[in-house]
Tab-separated table of C-alpha atoms in Angstrom:
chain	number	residue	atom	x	y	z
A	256	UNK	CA	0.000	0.000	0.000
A	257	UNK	CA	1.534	3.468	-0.967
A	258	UNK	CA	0.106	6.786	0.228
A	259	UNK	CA	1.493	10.016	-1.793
A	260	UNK	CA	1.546	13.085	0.723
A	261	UNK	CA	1.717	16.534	-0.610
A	262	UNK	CA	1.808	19.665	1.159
A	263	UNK	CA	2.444	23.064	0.096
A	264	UNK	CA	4.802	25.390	1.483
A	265	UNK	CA	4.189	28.329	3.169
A	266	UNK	CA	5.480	31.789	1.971
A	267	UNK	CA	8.093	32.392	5.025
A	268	UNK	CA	8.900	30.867	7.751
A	269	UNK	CA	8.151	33.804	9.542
A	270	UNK	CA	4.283	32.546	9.471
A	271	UNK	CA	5.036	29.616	11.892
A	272	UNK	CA	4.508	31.769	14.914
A	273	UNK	CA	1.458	32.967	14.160
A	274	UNK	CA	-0.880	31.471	16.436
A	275	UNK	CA	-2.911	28.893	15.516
A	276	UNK	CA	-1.112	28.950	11.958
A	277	UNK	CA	-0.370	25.430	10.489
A	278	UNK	CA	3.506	24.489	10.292
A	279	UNK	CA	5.120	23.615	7.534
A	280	UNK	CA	5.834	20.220	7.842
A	281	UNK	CA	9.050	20.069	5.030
A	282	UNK	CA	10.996	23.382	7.431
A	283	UNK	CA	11.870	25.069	4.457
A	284	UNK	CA	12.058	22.765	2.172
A	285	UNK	CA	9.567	21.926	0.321
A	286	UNK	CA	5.922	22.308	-1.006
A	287	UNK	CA	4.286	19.112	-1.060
A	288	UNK	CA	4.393	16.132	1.178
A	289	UNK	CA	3.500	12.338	-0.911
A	290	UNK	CA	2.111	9.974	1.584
A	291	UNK	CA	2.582	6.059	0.374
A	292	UNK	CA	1.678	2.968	1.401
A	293	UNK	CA	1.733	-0.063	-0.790
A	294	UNK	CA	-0.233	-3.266	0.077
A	295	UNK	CA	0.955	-6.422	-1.269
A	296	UNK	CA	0.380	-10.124	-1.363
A	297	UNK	CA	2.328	-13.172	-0.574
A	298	UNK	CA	3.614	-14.677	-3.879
A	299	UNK	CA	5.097	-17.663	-3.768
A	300	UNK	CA	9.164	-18.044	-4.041
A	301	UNK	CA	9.073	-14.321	-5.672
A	302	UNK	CA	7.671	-12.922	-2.336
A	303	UNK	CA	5.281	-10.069	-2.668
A	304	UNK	CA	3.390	-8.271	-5.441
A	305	UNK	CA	1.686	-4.775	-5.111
A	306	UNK	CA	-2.126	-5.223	-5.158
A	307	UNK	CA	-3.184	-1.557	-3.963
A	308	UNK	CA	-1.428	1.885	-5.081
A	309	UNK	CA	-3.426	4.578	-3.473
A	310	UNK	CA	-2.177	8.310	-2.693
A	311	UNK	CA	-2.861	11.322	-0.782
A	312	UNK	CA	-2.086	14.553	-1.913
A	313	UNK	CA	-2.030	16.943	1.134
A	314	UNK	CA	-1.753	21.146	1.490
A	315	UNK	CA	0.873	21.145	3.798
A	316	UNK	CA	-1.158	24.708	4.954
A	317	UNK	CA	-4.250	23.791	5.731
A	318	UNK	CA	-2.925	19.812	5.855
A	319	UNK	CA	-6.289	18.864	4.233
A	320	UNK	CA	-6.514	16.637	1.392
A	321	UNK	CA	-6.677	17.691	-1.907
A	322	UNK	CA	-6.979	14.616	-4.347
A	323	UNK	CA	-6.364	11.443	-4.542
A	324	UNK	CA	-4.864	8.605	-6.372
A	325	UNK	CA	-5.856	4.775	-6.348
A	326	UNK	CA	-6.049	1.745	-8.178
A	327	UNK	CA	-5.679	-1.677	-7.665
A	328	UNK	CA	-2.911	-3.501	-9.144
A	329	UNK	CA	-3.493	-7.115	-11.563
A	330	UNK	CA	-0.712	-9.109	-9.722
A	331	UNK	CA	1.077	-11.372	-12.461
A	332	UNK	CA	3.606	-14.136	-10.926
A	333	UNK	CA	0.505	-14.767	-8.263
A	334	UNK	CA	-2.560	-13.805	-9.772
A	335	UNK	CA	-4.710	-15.824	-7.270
A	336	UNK	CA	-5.712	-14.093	-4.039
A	337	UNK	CA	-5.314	-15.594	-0.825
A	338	UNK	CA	-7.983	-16.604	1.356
A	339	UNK	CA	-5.419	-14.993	4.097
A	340	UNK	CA	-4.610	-11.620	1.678
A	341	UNK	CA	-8.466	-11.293	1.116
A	342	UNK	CA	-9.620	-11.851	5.322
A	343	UNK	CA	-6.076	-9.140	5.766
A	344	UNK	CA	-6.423	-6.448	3.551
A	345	UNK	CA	-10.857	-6.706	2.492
A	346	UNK	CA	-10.166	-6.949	-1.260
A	347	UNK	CA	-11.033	-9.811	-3.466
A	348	UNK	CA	-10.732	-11.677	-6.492
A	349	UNK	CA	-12.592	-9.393	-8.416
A	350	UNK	CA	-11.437	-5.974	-7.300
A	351	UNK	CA	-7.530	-6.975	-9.090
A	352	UNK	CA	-8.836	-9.482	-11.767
A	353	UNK	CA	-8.566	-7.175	-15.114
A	354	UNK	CA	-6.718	-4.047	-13.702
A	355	UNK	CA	-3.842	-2.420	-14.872
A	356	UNK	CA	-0.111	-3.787	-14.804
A	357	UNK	CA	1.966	-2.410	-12.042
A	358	UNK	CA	3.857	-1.265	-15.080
A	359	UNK	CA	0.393	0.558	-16.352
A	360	UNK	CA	-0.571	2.045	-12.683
A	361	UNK	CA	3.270	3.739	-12.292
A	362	UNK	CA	2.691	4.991	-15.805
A	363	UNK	CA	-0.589	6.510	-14.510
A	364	UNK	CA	1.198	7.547	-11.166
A	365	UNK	CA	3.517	9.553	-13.020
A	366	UNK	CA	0.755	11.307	-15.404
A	367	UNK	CA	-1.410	12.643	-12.442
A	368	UNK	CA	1.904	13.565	-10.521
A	369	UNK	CA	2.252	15.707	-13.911
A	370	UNK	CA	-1.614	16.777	-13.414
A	371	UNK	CA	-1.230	17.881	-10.064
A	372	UNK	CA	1.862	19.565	-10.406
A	373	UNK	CA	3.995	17.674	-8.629
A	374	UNK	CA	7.055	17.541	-11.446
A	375	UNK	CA	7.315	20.953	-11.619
A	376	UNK	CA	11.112	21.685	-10.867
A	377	UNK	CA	10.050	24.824	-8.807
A	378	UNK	CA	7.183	22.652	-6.610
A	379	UNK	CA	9.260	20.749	-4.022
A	380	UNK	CA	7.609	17.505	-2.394
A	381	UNK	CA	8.590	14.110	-0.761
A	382	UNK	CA	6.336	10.836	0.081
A	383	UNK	CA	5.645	9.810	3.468
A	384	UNK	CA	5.335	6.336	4.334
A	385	UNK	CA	4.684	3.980	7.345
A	386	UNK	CA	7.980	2.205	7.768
A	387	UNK	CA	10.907	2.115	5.189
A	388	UNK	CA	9.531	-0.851	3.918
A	389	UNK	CA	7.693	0.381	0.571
A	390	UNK	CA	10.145	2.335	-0.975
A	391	UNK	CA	13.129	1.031	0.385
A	392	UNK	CA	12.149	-2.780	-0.547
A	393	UNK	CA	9.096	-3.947	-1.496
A	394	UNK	CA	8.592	-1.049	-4.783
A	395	UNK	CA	12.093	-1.489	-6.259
A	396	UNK	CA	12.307	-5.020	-5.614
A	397	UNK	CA	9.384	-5.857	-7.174
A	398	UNK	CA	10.305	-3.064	-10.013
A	399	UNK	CA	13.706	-4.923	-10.469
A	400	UNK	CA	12.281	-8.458	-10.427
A	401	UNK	CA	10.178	-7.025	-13.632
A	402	UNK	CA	12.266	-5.138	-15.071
A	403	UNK	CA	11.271	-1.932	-14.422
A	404	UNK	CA	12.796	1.414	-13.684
A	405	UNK	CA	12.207	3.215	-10.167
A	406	UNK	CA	11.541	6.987	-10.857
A	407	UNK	CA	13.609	9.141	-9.264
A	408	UNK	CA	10.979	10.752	-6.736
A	409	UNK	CA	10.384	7.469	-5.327
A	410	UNK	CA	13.659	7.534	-3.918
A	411	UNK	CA	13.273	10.074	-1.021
A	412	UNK	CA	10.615	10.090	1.410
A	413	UNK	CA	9.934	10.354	5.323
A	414	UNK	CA	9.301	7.113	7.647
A	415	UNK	CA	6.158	8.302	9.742
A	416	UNK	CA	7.247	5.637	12.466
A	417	UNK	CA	10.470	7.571	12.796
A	418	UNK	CA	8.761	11.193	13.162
A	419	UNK	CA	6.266	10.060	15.613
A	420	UNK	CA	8.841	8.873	17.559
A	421	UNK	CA	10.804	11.812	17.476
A	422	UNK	CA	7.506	14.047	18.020
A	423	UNK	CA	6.307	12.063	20.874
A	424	UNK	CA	9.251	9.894	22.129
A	425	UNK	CA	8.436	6.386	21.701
A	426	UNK	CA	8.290	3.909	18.925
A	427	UNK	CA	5.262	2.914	17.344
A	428	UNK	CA	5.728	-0.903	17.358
A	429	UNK	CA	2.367	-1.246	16.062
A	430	UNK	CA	1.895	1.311	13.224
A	431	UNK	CA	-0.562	3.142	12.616
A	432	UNK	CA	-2.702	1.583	15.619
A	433	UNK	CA	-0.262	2.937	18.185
A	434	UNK	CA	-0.059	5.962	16.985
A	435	UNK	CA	-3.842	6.807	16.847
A	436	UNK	CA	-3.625	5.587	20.137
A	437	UNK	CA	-0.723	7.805	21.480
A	438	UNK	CA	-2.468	10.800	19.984
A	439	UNK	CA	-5.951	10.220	21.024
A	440	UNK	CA	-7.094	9.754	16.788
A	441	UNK	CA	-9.861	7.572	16.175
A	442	UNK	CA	-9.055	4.876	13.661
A	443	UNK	CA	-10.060	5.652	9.843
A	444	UNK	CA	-11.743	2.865	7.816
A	445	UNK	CA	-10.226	-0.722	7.990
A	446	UNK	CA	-6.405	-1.727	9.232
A	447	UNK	CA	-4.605	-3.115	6.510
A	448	UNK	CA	-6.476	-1.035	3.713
A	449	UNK	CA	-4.461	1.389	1.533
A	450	UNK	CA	-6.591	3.853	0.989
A	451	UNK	CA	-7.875	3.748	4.885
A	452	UNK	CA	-4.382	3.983	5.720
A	453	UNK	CA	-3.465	6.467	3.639
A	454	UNK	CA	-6.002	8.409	5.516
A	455	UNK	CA	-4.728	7.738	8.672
A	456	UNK	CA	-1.558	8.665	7.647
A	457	UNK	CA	-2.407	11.602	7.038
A	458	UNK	CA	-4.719	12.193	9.521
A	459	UNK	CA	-1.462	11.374	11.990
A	460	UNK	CA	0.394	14.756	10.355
A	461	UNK	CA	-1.972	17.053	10.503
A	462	UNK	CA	-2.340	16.184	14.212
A	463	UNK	CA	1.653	16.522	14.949
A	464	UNK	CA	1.863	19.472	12.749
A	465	UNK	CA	-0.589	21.297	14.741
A	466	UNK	CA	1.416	20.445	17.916
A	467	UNK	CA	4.329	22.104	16.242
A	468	UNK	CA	5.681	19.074	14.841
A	469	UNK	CA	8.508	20.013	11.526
A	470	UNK	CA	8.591	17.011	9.569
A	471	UNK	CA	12.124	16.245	8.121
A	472	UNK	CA	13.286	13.999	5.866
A	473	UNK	CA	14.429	10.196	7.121
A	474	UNK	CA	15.786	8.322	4.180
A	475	UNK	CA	19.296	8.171	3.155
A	476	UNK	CA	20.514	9.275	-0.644
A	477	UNK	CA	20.093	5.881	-2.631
């Protein structure tokens, strides 16, 4: 499961102590934050496919969301869901029988980044994830097992488990989950869905921005 988190930037830093003025959550960075989260199924001796590509783009002033991205993604070495993957993550057979190629849906990833305005050279933004996990394994290994190329923006992003636990001083062992707990957030939607986490996700920065929270980037240069 990916979730694509864009914020805006705000005009000067200056703004951050007016009171009750969201922060911006890049310091001063950037303009957009991409939250991702990719959800994947067990395949066999290849190990996961990519089943679920949704993404959140986010005003980093007003830390609302302002569209959104998601399809489901035909997996092709395992093309049969899992009684397990289906009871997990709620979809079915029929919600990835006839989509797009993960090959297709990165195409498409990259046309409403376009859209949107995320390649702009002068709009700044970086993906947010929960854990290292999708960008620093699962996406390029699965891209490399097919054959694929990894776009450049995919290579950056900021571990949400690692900011909470800067923000609020203890690790999240369980996700999402813990952290809704540690910040008093009712849960969005279903655990394990991309889109619902996505959600949460963001739902999680808006509520540490607001306590003053400056988001930084966690990943190292690939």
């Amino acid at each position: 499961m990916f979730v694509m988190l864009q914020v805006p930037w705000l005009q000067s830093c200056a703004n951050l102590m007016q009171i009750g003025a969201p922060l911006p959550l890049l310091g001063c960075l950037g303009q957009y934050f991409k939250v991702l989260e990719s959800m994947e199924v067990l395949a066999g001796q290849h190990g996961k496919e990519i089943i679920e590509f949704p993404i959140l783009k986010l005003n980093g002033r007003t830390m609302e969301i302002e569209s959104t991205f998601h399809m489901y993604v035909q997996p092709v070495v395992h093309p049969q869901l899992t009684p397990f993957c289906t009871e997990l993550t709620g979809i079915i057979q029929a919600m990835v029988d006839g989509q797009p190629s993960l090959q297709q849906v990165l195409e498409r990833v990259d046309e409403w980044m376009a859209k949107e305005g995320l390649l702009d050279p002068n709009v700044k933004s970086i993906f947010v994830t929960c854990g290292d996990w999708d960008l620093k394994v699962m996406l390029p290994g699965q891209c490399q097992y097919l054959g694929l190329p990894v776009a450049d923006y995919f290579k950056q992003w900021i571990n949400l488990k690692k900011a909470y636990s800067f923000a609020m001083g203890c690790w999240p062992k369980n996700g999402l989950l813990d952290m809704n707990k540690g910040l008093s957030l009712q849960h969005i939607g279903r655990p394990h869905s991309g889109i619902d986490d996505c959600k949460n996700i963001a739902n999680i920065m808006k509520t540490l921005a607001y306590r003053g929270f400056i988001f930084k980037q966690t990943s190292k240069p690939f």
